[in-house]
Coordinates of C-alpha atoms in Angstrom, one line a residue:
Chain A
M19 CA 0.2 0.1 0.3
V20 CA 1.2 3.5 -1.1
L21 CA -1.3 4.9 1.5
R22 CA -3.3 3.7 4.3
L23 CA -5.7 5.8 6.4
S24 CA -7.5 4.2 9.3
G25 CA -10.2 5.8 11.7
L26 CA -8.7 9.3 10.3
S27 CA -10.8 12.3 12.4
V28 CA -10.4 15.9 12.1
T29 CA -11.8 18.4 14.1
R30 CA -11.3 22.0 13.4
R31 CA -12.3 24.7 15.4
R32 CA -14.2 22.5 17.8
R33 CA -16.2 21.3 14.7
P34 CA -15.6 17.5 13.3
V35 CA -14.9 17.4 9.7
L36 CA -13.6 14.2 9.2
H37 CA -15.3 11.0 10.9
G38 CA -13.1 7.8 10.9
V39 CA -12.3 7.7 7.6
N40 CA -10.6 4.3 6.1
L41 CA -8.8 4.5 3.0
A42 CA -6.1 2.2 1.3
L43 CA -4.3 3.5 -1.9
G44 CA -2.1 1.2 -4.1
S45 CA 0.2 1.9 -6.7
G46 CA -1.1 2.5 -10.3
E47 CA -3.8 4.3 -8.9
F48 CA -5.5 7.7 -9.8
V49 CA -8.0 8.1 -7.5
G50 CA -10.5 11.5 -7.9
L51 CA -11.4 12.7 -4.6
I52 CA -15.1 14.1 -5.0
G53 CA -17.7 16.0 -3.0
P54 CA -19.4 19.0 -2.5
N55 CA -17.5 21.8 -0.6
G56 CA -16.9 21.2 2.7
A57 CA -17.1 17.7 2.4
G58 CA -14.0 17.5 4.5
K59 CA -11.6 16.7 1.0
S60 CA -8.8 19.0 2.0
S61 CA -8.9 18.1 5.4
L62 CA -8.3 14.5 4.4
M63 CA -5.4 15.5 2.0
E64 CA -3.8 17.5 4.7
A65 CA -4.3 15.1 7.5
A66 CA -2.9 12.2 5.3
L67 CA 0.1 14.5 4.8
G68 CA 0.4 15.1 8.8
L69 CA -0.2 19.0 7.7
I70 CA -2.9 19.1 10.4
P71 CA -4.0 17.6 13.7
F72 CA -5.7 14.5 13.4
T73 CA -6.9 11.2 15.2
G74 CA -6.4 7.9 14.0
T75 CA -3.5 6.8 11.8
S76 CA -2.0 7.7 8.4
S77 CA 0.7 5.7 7.2
L78 CA 2.5 8.7 5.4
A79 CA 2.1 11.5 8.1
A80 CA 3.8 8.5 10.4
M81 CA 6.8 8.6 8.4
P82 CA 9.9 10.7 9.7
A83 CA 9.6 14.1 7.7
D84 CA 12.3 13.7 5.2
R85 CA 11.3 10.3 4.1
R86 CA 7.8 11.6 3.7
A87 CA 8.9 14.3 1.2
R88 CA 10.7 11.5 -0.9
H89 CA 7.5 9.5 -0.7
A90 CA 4.7 12.2 -1.6
T91 CA 4.4 15.2 -3.5
Y92 CA 1.5 18.0 -2.3
L93 CA -0.1 20.3 -4.7
P94 CA -1.3 22.7 -2.6
Q95 CA -4.8 24.6 -4.1
S96 CA -3.3 27.9 -3.2
R97 CA -0.7 27.7 -6.2
E98 CA 1.7 30.2 -4.2
I99 CA 4.6 31.7 -5.8
A100 CA 6.1 34.3 -3.4
W101 CA 9.3 35.4 -5.3
P102 CA 9.8 36.2 -8.7
V103 CA 12.2 33.3 -9.7
S104 CA 12.9 31.5 -12.6
V105 CA 11.0 28.5 -13.7
E106 CA 14.4 26.5 -13.7
D107 CA 14.6 27.6 -9.6
L108 CA 11.0 26.9 -9.2
V109 CA 11.5 23.5 -10.4
A110 CA 14.5 22.8 -8.4
L111 CA 12.5 23.4 -5.4
G112 CA 11.3 19.7 -6.1
R113 CA 14.7 18.5 -5.3
I114 CA 15.1 20.0 -1.7
P115 CA 14.4 16.5 0.4
W116 CA 16.5 14.5 -2.1
P117 CA 20.6 14.5 -0.8
G118 CA 21.9 16.4 -3.7
G119 CA 19.7 19.5 -2.5
G120 CA 19.4 20.4 -6.0
R121 CA 22.8 20.4 -7.4
S122 CA 23.9 16.5 -7.9
G123 CA 23.7 15.0 -11.6
E124 CA 20.5 13.5 -10.5
D125 CA 19.0 16.4 -9.3
R126 CA 19.6 18.1 -12.8
A127 CA 18.4 15.4 -14.4
A128 CA 15.1 15.1 -12.7
I129 CA 14.5 18.9 -12.9
D130 CA 15.3 18.6 -16.9
A131 CA 13.0 15.9 -17.0
A132 CA 10.5 17.7 -15.0
I133 CA 10.9 20.8 -17.6
A134 CA 10.4 18.7 -20.6
R135 CA 7.7 16.8 -19.7
M136 CA 5.6 19.9 -19.0
G137 CA 7.0 21.8 -22.3
L138 CA 8.6 24.4 -20.6
E139 CA 11.9 24.1 -22.1
A140 CA 11.2 27.8 -23.5
F141 CA 10.3 29.0 -20.6
R142 CA 13.3 27.9 -18.4
K143 CA 14.8 31.1 -17.6
R144 CA 11.6 33.0 -17.7
T145 CA 10.6 34.5 -14.0
A146 CA 7.5 32.2 -13.4
L147 CA 5.3 35.0 -11.8
R148 CA 5.3 37.1 -15.3
L149 CA 3.8 33.6 -17.1
S150 CA 0.1 33.3 -17.3
G151 CA -2.1 31.5 -14.8
G152 CA -1.9 28.3 -17.1
E153 CA 1.9 28.4 -17.4
Q154 CA 2.5 29.2 -14.0
N155 CA 0.1 25.9 -12.7
R156 CA 2.3 23.9 -15.5
A157 CA 5.7 25.3 -13.9
L158 CA 4.3 24.2 -10.4
I159 CA 3.2 20.5 -11.4
A160 CA 7.0 20.3 -12.9
R161 CA 7.8 21.1 -9.3
A162 CA 5.9 18.8 -8.2
L163 CA 7.3 16.0 -11.0
A164 CA 10.8 16.9 -10.0
Q165 CA 10.0 15.6 -6.5
D166 CA 10.1 12.4 -8.0
T167 CA 8.1 10.3 -5.6
P168 CA 5.7 7.5 -5.6
M169 CA 2.7 9.4 -4.7
L170 CA 1.2 12.6 -5.7
I171 CA -1.7 14.7 -3.8
A172 CA -3.2 17.3 -5.6
D173 CA -5.9 19.6 -4.0
E174 CA -8.0 20.8 -7.1
P175 CA -5.5 20.8 -9.5
I176 CA -7.9 21.6 -12.3
A177 CA -9.9 24.3 -10.5
G178 CA -9.7 27.5 -12.6
L179 CA -7.7 26.1 -15.7
D180 CA -9.1 26.6 -19.3
P181 CA -10.4 23.3 -20.9
A182 CA -7.3 22.4 -22.8
Q183 CA -5.1 23.0 -19.6
Q184 CA -7.7 20.6 -17.8
L185 CA -7.8 18.3 -19.9
A186 CA -3.7 18.1 -20.0
C187 CA -3.6 17.8 -16.2
L188 CA -5.9 15.2 -15.9
R189 CA -4.1 13.3 -18.8
L190 CA -0.8 13.6 -16.9
F191 CA -1.9 12.1 -13.9
R192 CA -3.3 9.3 -15.6
D193 CA -0.3 8.6 -17.4
L194 CA 1.8 8.9 -13.9
A195 CA -0.9 6.2 -12.3
A196 CA 0.1 4.5 -15.5
E197 CA 3.9 4.3 -15.1
G198 CA 2.8 2.9 -11.0
R199 CA 2.6 6.0 -9.0
T200 CA -0.2 6.8 -7.0
V201 CA -2.4 9.9 -7.6
L202 CA -4.8 11.5 -5.2
A203 CA -6.6 14.4 -6.4
S204 CA -9.6 16.3 -5.7
I205 CA -11.9 17.3 -8.6
H206 CA -15.1 19.0 -8.9
D207 CA -15.7 18.2 -12.5
L208 CA -17.8 14.8 -12.1
G209 CA -17.6 13.8 -15.9
L210 CA -13.6 14.7 -15.8
A211 CA -13.5 12.6 -12.6
A212 CA -15.5 9.7 -13.8
R213 CA -13.2 9.8 -17.2
F214 CA -9.4 9.8 -16.2
C215 CA -9.9 8.5 -12.6
T216 CA -9.0 4.6 -12.4
R217 CA -11.4 5.3 -8.8
L218 CA -13.6 7.5 -7.2
V219 CA -14.0 8.2 -3.5
L220 CA -16.9 10.3 -2.7
L221 CA -16.7 12.5 0.4
S222 CA -19.9 13.8 2.2
G223 CA -20.3 15.4 5.6
G224 CA -16.8 13.7 6.7
H225 CA -17.8 10.3 5.5
V226 CA -16.8 8.2 3.0
L227 CA -20.6 7.8 1.0
A228 CA -19.0 5.5 -1.7
D229 CA -15.7 4.1 -2.8
G230 CA -15.3 2.1 -6.1
P231 CA -15.0 2.6 -9.8
A232 CA -16.9 5.7 -11.4
D233 CA -20.5 3.8 -12.3
A234 CA -21.1 2.8 -8.6
V235 CA -19.9 5.9 -7.2
L236 CA -21.9 8.4 -9.3
G237 CA -25.2 6.7 -8.8
D238 CA -28.3 9.0 -8.8
D239 CA -29.1 8.3 -5.5
L240 CA -25.8 8.6 -4.1
L241 CA -25.2 11.9 -5.9
R242 CA -28.4 13.2 -4.4
R243 CA -27.7 12.3 -0.8
A244 CA -24.1 14.1 -1.2
F245 CA -24.6 17.2 -3.3
G246 CA -28.5 17.4 -3.6
I247 CA -28.7 17.1 -7.4
T248 CA -30.1 15.1 -10.2
V249 CA -27.5 14.2 -12.9
R250 CA -27.9 13.9 -16.5
R251 CA -25.9 11.4 -17.9
V252 CA -24.8 11.2 -21.7
E253 CA -22.6 8.2 -23.2
T254 CA -20.2 9.5 -25.4
P255 CA -17.3 7.8 -27.5
D256 CA -14.9 9.7 -24.6
G257 CA -17.0 8.5 -21.7
P258 CA -20.1 9.5 -20.2
A259 CA -20.7 13.8 -19.9
I260 CA -22.5 14.1 -16.6
L261 CA -24.4 17.0 -16.6
P262 CA -26.0 18.3 -13.2
V263 CA -29.6 19.7 -13.7
Chain B
M9 CA 25.2 35.6 -9.0
R10 CA 29.0 34.5 -8.6
K11 CA 29.9 37.7 -10.4
W12 CA 27.6 39.6 -7.7
S13 CA 29.5 38.0 -4.9
V14 CA 32.9 39.2 -5.9
T15 CA 31.5 42.4 -6.8
L16 CA 30.0 42.7 -3.5
S17 CA 32.9 41.6 -1.5
V18 CA 35.6 43.7 -3.4
L19 CA 33.4 46.4 -2.7
V20 CA 33.1 45.7 1.0
G21 CA 37.0 45.2 1.4
A22 CA 37.2 48.7 -0.3
L23 CA 34.8 50.4 2.1
F24 CA 36.6 48.5 5.1
L25 CA 39.6 50.1 4.2
A26 CA 37.9 53.4 3.4
S27 CA 36.9 53.4 6.9
L28 CA 39.9 52.5 8.5
L29 CA 41.3 55.2 6.7
T30 CA 38.7 58.0 7.2
G31 CA 38.8 60.1 11.0
P32 CA 39.6 63.6 12.3
A33 CA 43.2 62.9 12.9
G34 CA 43.9 63.0 9.4
L35 CA 46.8 60.4 9.4
P36 CA 48.5 59.4 6.4
A37 CA 47.3 56.0 4.7
M38 CA 50.3 54.0 4.7
D39 CA 51.7 55.2 8.0
S40 CA 48.1 54.3 9.5
L41 CA 48.1 51.0 7.7
R42 CA 51.4 50.0 9.0
A43 CA 50.6 50.8 12.7
L44 CA 47.6 49.0 12.4
A45 CA 49.4 46.0 11.4
F46 CA 52.5 46.1 13.4
G47 CA 51.7 48.4 15.9
G48 CA 54.4 50.5 17.6
D49 CA 55.0 53.7 19.4
G50 CA 52.8 57.1 19.6
P51 CA 49.3 58.0 18.7
I52 CA 49.0 56.5 15.5
P53 CA 48.5 52.6 16.6
I54 CA 46.4 53.5 19.6
V55 CA 43.8 55.7 16.8
M56 CA 44.2 52.7 14.4
R57 CA 43.7 50.1 16.3
E58 CA 41.2 51.1 19.4
I59 CA 39.5 53.6 17.5
R60 CA 38.9 52.9 14.0
L61 CA 39.2 49.8 14.0
P62 CA 36.5 48.6 16.2
R63 CA 34.1 51.0 14.3
A64 CA 35.2 49.3 10.9
I65 CA 34.7 45.8 12.3
L66 CA 31.4 46.8 14.0
G67 CA 30.3 48.8 10.6
L68 CA 31.0 45.7 8.9
A69 CA 29.3 43.2 11.5
I70 CA 26.0 45.2 12.2
G71 CA 25.6 46.1 8.3
A72 CA 26.0 42.5 7.2
G73 CA 23.8 41.4 10.2
L74 CA 20.9 43.7 9.0
G75 CA 21.3 42.7 5.8
L76 CA 21.2 38.9 6.3
T77 CA 18.4 39.4 9.0
G78 CA 16.2 41.7 6.6
A79 CA 16.7 39.4 4.1
A80 CA 15.7 36.0 6.1
L81 CA 12.7 37.9 7.4
Q82 CA 11.4 38.9 4.3
G83 CA 11.7 35.6 3.1
Y84 CA 10.1 33.7 5.9
L85 CA 7.1 36.2 5.9
R86 CA 7.2 36.4 2.3
N87 CA 6.7 40.3 2.5
P88 CA 9.4 42.4 0.9
L89 CA 8.0 45.1 3.7
A90 CA 9.8 43.0 6.6
E91 CA 12.7 44.1 8.1
P92 CA 14.8 43.3 11.4
G93 CA 13.2 45.7 13.2
L94 CA 9.7 44.0 12.7
I95 CA 9.7 41.4 15.3
G96 CA 10.4 43.9 18.2
I97 CA 13.7 43.1 19.2
S98 CA 15.2 46.2 18.3
G99 CA 12.8 48.1 20.1
M100 CA 13.5 46.2 23.4
A101 CA 17.2 46.5 23.1
A102 CA 16.8 50.2 23.0
L103 CA 14.7 50.5 25.7
G104 CA 17.3 48.5 27.8
A105 CA 19.8 51.1 26.4
V106 CA 17.6 54.0 27.7
I107 CA 16.8 52.5 30.8
A108 CA 20.5 52.4 31.5
I109 CA 21.2 55.9 30.4
Q110 CA 18.2 57.1 32.4
T111 CA 19.3 55.2 35.5
G112 CA 23.0 56.5 35.3
L113 CA 23.9 52.8 35.1
S114 CA 25.9 53.5 31.8
L115 CA 28.3 55.7 33.5
A116 CA 29.3 53.0 36.1
A117 CA 30.8 50.8 33.4
M118 CA 31.5 50.6 29.7
S119 CA 29.8 47.8 29.6
A120 CA 26.5 48.5 31.3
L121 CA 24.6 50.2 28.2
P122 CA 25.3 47.3 25.7
L123 CA 24.7 44.7 28.4
A124 CA 21.4 46.4 29.5
A125 CA 20.1 46.7 26.2
M126 CA 20.7 43.0 25.3
A127 CA 18.9 42.1 28.5
G128 CA 16.3 44.2 27.1
A129 CA 16.2 42.5 23.7
T130 CA 16.4 38.7 25.8
A131 CA 13.1 40.5 27.5
G132 CA 11.8 40.9 23.9
V133 CA 12.6 37.5 22.7
A134 CA 10.8 35.8 25.8
L135 CA 7.6 38.0 24.9
L136 CA 7.8 37.4 21.4
V137 CA 8.0 33.4 22.1
A138 CA 5.0 33.6 25.0
L139 CA 2.9 35.9 22.3
A140 CA 3.7 33.9 19.2
G141 CA 4.2 30.8 20.3
P142 CA 6.2 27.5 18.8
R143 CA 3.2 26.6 16.6
G144 CA 1.2 29.5 14.4
G145 CA 2.1 31.1 10.8
S146 CA 4.0 34.2 10.0
V147 CA 1.1 36.3 10.3
T148 CA 1.2 35.6 14.6
L149 CA 4.8 36.5 14.3
I150 CA 4.1 40.2 12.8
L151 CA 1.4 40.8 14.9
A152 CA 3.3 40.0 17.8
G153 CA 6.5 41.8 16.7
V154 CA 4.0 44.9 16.2
A155 CA 2.9 44.4 19.4
I156 CA 6.3 44.4 21.3
S157 CA 7.7 47.1 19.2
A158 CA 4.3 49.4 20.5
L159 CA 5.2 48.5 23.7
A160 CA 9.0 49.0 23.6
G161 CA 8.1 52.0 22.0
A162 CA 5.8 53.2 24.8
G163 CA 8.5 52.3 27.5
T164 CA 11.2 54.6 26.0
A165 CA 8.7 57.6 25.5
L166 CA 7.7 56.8 29.2
V167 CA 11.3 56.8 30.3
L168 CA 12.0 60.3 28.5
N169 CA 8.6 61.8 29.6
L170 CA 9.5 61.4 33.1
S171 CA 13.0 62.3 33.0
P172 CA 14.1 64.7 35.5
N173 CA 17.5 65.3 33.8
P174 CA 17.3 67.1 30.5
Y175 CA 21.0 66.0 29.8
A176 CA 20.1 62.2 30.0
A177 CA 17.0 62.8 27.9
N178 CA 19.3 64.4 25.2
E179 CA 21.8 61.4 25.6
I180 CA 19.1 59.2 25.0
V181 CA 17.6 60.8 21.8
F182 CA 20.9 61.1 20.3
W183 CA 21.7 57.4 21.5
L184 CA 18.6 56.2 19.5
M185 CA 19.9 58.0 16.6
G186 CA 22.2 55.3 16.2
S187 CA 26.0 55.8 15.6
L188 CA 29.4 53.7 15.5
A189 CA 31.8 56.6 17.2
D190 CA 33.1 56.1 20.3
K191 CA 33.3 52.6 19.8
S192 CA 35.9 50.4 21.4
M193 CA 37.2 46.6 20.9
L194 CA 35.1 46.0 24.1
H195 CA 31.7 46.5 22.0
V196 CA 33.3 44.2 19.3
W197 CA 34.0 41.6 22.1
L198 CA 30.7 41.7 23.3
A199 CA 28.8 42.0 19.8
L200 CA 30.4 39.8 17.3
P201 CA 30.3 36.3 19.4
P202 CA 26.2 36.2 19.7
M203 CA 26.1 37.7 16.2
A204 CA 28.1 35.0 14.5
L205 CA 26.1 32.3 16.2
G206 CA 22.8 34.1 15.0
A207 CA 24.2 34.8 11.5
G208 CA 25.5 30.8 11.5
L209 CA 21.6 29.8 12.4
I210 CA 20.0 31.9 9.7
L211 CA 22.2 30.8 7.1
S212 CA 21.2 27.3 7.9
V213 CA 17.7 27.8 7.0
R214 CA 18.6 29.3 3.6
R215 CA 16.7 26.3 2.1
A216 CA 14.0 26.3 3.8
L217 CA 13.4 29.6 3.1
D218 CA 13.6 28.7 -0.6
A219 CA 11.1 26.4 0.2
L220 CA 8.6 28.7 1.6
T221 CA 8.4 29.9 -1.7
L222 CA 5.6 27.5 -2.2
G223 CA 3.7 28.2 0.8
E224 CA 4.1 26.8 4.0
A225 CA 2.1 23.8 3.4
A226 CA 4.1 22.8 0.3
A227 CA 7.1 23.9 2.2
Q228 CA 6.3 21.1 5.1
T229 CA 5.9 18.4 2.4
L230 CA 9.4 19.2 1.1
G231 CA 10.1 18.1 4.7
I232 CA 10.8 21.3 6.2
S233 CA 10.0 21.7 9.5
G234 CA 7.5 24.8 10.3
T235 CA 8.6 25.0 14.1
G236 CA 12.5 24.2 13.6
L237 CA 12.4 27.3 10.7
R238 CA 10.6 29.7 13.2
W239 CA 12.9 28.7 16.0
R240 CA 16.0 29.2 14.3
L241 CA 15.0 32.6 12.4
I242 CA 13.7 34.2 15.6
A243 CA 17.0 33.0 17.8
G244 CA 18.8 33.9 15.0
T245 CA 17.5 37.3 14.1
A246 CA 17.5 38.2 17.9
L247 CA 21.2 37.3 18.2
V248 CA 21.9 39.4 15.7
V249 CA 19.5 42.6 16.1
G250 CA 19.9 42.6 19.7
P251 CA 23.7 43.1 20.2
A252 CA 23.5 45.1 17.2
T253 CA 21.1 47.4 18.7
A254 CA 22.8 47.2 22.1
V255 CA 26.7 48.6 20.5
A256 CA 25.2 51.1 17.7
G257 CA 21.5 51.9 18.4
A258 CA 18.8 51.8 16.2
I259 CA 19.8 51.7 12.5
G260 CA 16.9 51.9 10.0
F261 CA 16.3 50.8 6.5
V262 CA 19.4 48.8 5.7
G263 CA 18.0 45.5 6.5
L264 CA 14.7 47.0 4.4
V265 CA 16.3 48.3 1.6
I266 CA 19.3 46.3 0.8
P267 CA 17.2 42.7 0.0
H268 CA 15.6 45.4 -2.5
I269 CA 18.2 46.7 -4.1
L270 CA 19.9 43.3 -4.8
R271 CA 16.9 41.0 -5.8
P272 CA 17.1 41.9 -9.4
L273 CA 20.6 41.7 -9.4
V274 CA 21.0 38.2 -7.9
G275 CA 17.8 36.9 -8.2
A276 CA 15.3 36.5 -5.4
R277 CA 15.9 33.0 -4.6
P278 CA 16.3 33.5 -0.6
S279 CA 19.0 31.0 -0.4
A280 CA 20.9 33.4 -3.1
L281 CA 19.9 36.5 -1.7
L282 CA 20.9 35.7 2.1
P283 CA 24.7 36.0 1.3
A284 CA 24.6 38.5 -0.9
S285 CA 22.3 41.0 1.5
A286 CA 25.0 40.5 3.8
L287 CA 27.7 42.0 2.0
G288 CA 25.6 44.6 0.7
G289 CA 23.9 45.5 4.2
A290 CA 27.9 45.8 5.2
A291 CA 29.0 47.8 2.0
L292 CA 26.0 50.4 2.8
L293 CA 26.9 50.7 6.4
L294 CA 30.5 51.0 5.8
A295 CA 29.8 53.7 3.2
A296 CA 27.4 55.5 5.4
D297 CA 29.8 55.2 8.2
V298 CA 32.6 57.0 6.1
A299 CA 29.8 59.4 4.7
V300 CA 29.2 60.7 8.3
R301 CA 32.5 61.5 8.6
L302 CA 33.1 63.2 5.7
I303 CA 30.1 65.3 5.0
V304 CA 29.7 67.2 8.5
P305 CA 33.2 66.4 10.2
D306 CA 33.2 69.0 12.9
R307 CA 29.6 67.9 13.7
D308 CA 28.5 64.5 14.7
L309 CA 26.0 63.2 12.3
K310 CA 24.3 60.2 13.3
L311 CA 24.9 57.0 11.3
G312 CA 21.1 56.2 11.8
V313 CA 20.0 59.7 10.8
L314 CA 22.1 59.4 7.3
T315 CA 20.9 55.7 6.5
A316 CA 17.3 57.1 6.8
I317 CA 17.9 60.0 4.9
V318 CA 19.4 58.1 2.0
G319 CA 17.3 55.0 2.4
A320 CA 13.7 56.3 2.6
P321 CA 14.2 58.0 -1.2
L322 CA 16.1 55.4 -2.3
F323 CA 12.8 53.1 -1.2
L324 CA 10.6 55.7 -2.8
H325 CA 12.8 55.1 -6.0
L326 CA 12.6 51.2 -6.0
I327 CA 8.9 51.3 -5.3
W328 CA 8.1 53.9 -8.2
K329 CA 10.4 51.5 -10.4
T330 CA 9.0 48.2 -9.5
R331 CA 5.6 49.6 -9.6
S332 CA 4.6 49.1 -13.1
G333 CA 6.6 45.8 -13.2
G334 CA 4.4 43.9 -11.4
R335 CA 5.4 42.8 -7.8
V336 CA 7.9 44.8 -5.4

């Protein structure tokens, strides 16, 4: 198992937001975390990473900080870049947990590979903050790739991106899973989640409501309970299109 | 980057020499340096070794310390307006010094004033730790720092207000302006060891500050301990700024302006900016300290006054220049 959570509970400002969540993620899985706002998706990821206090166990948070940083990468929702550093320097931050600290041959290779994979060669020396939002996001994903961990945890990675960028991002995550890594990402677009993820986890009110393949998780009854909506499903050659009505 | 560190090092070396060779005594340059290196009889070795050398060393060390801590705090708070005085330690050090002057303690022994200032700085650190705690984000630290600065400022004002002795009040006002004049090797030995320790602590968190470019959560998942970073930064800043204020008074703007000037040149990465800002701060303070001796040699122009007079318009110019270019 790449990540095992058992009995994970989180209380924020004396309000319980996660109730005894059990979850086990294996390699090669791209798990989409879906659920309404406030369902506990971000809390689940932050607790799993050991960023916030929780009760229960997380195999990841139990690791020492340096080993954890070589096991899982985190892409927060905020997409913060505090200083006008070059794309290359930004991507190099992903190598901080590794022994070379960014300067060894192995580090250079990982940085180059990440930049190439995100198509950022032309932007290498450019200041990341002067790029467009989509390009900045690609640079941040390249930073995550450079960390080169078996697991990637991404909080709403496609929020605020144009459709082409959304597709590119989800394809990349699917490819990462196909290469044997594990991806856990919260996604609001149910149709895209159904198309790209190998498995969905539906969270509602701090409980796991459903966990499994898209067909099983996106049932009418479950979606009504979680979101209070009904959906129309249109089968297309590329997978189901899911339209909330 | 390497090019800039060489340029800055040469500049610091040249200004250190200029500081050694500037003074009201008007000594010949070669004689001065010979006396400094080999000693000898007469007044020149005494002037060089006991007046100018400590002044130049303190200018170098305090300037470097202010530049370094300014860059480190800006990196930690991810805010280009942060400066070494922000966390309140220099304000508390000044309060300690002011109390020593007011009570006449400073007349009892030469070391009384800097020691009282360091006691003030230590009290400031204790207060800061109690208020901002081991956990908590950078905002708590700013708020606690502002509160402590306000408290120290109020305490200083109270001492001035209640001062029955106009001469003491006068001395306090001039001390607060900041100066490197009339410092001895005693001041150097008091200030340098803690400052070196503090600088070492701050330089040890360079990569952690780099990681913070991505925000606090992402930095933690890169293996950075938020608590460890915070402790080292608070302790490091206090160890640098406390003794610096204790021997030289409050010298503003160096820690604020230097990282701004250097960021476009050496890059915004904190790990590159930290050593560069130390060199830049040393260069600026040495230059300013040479300038106060040259501009009005017969009047005691205070160093802190000059850095503020030069620093404020420089800062305005930087804001003006970067206003259209996006981020400061």
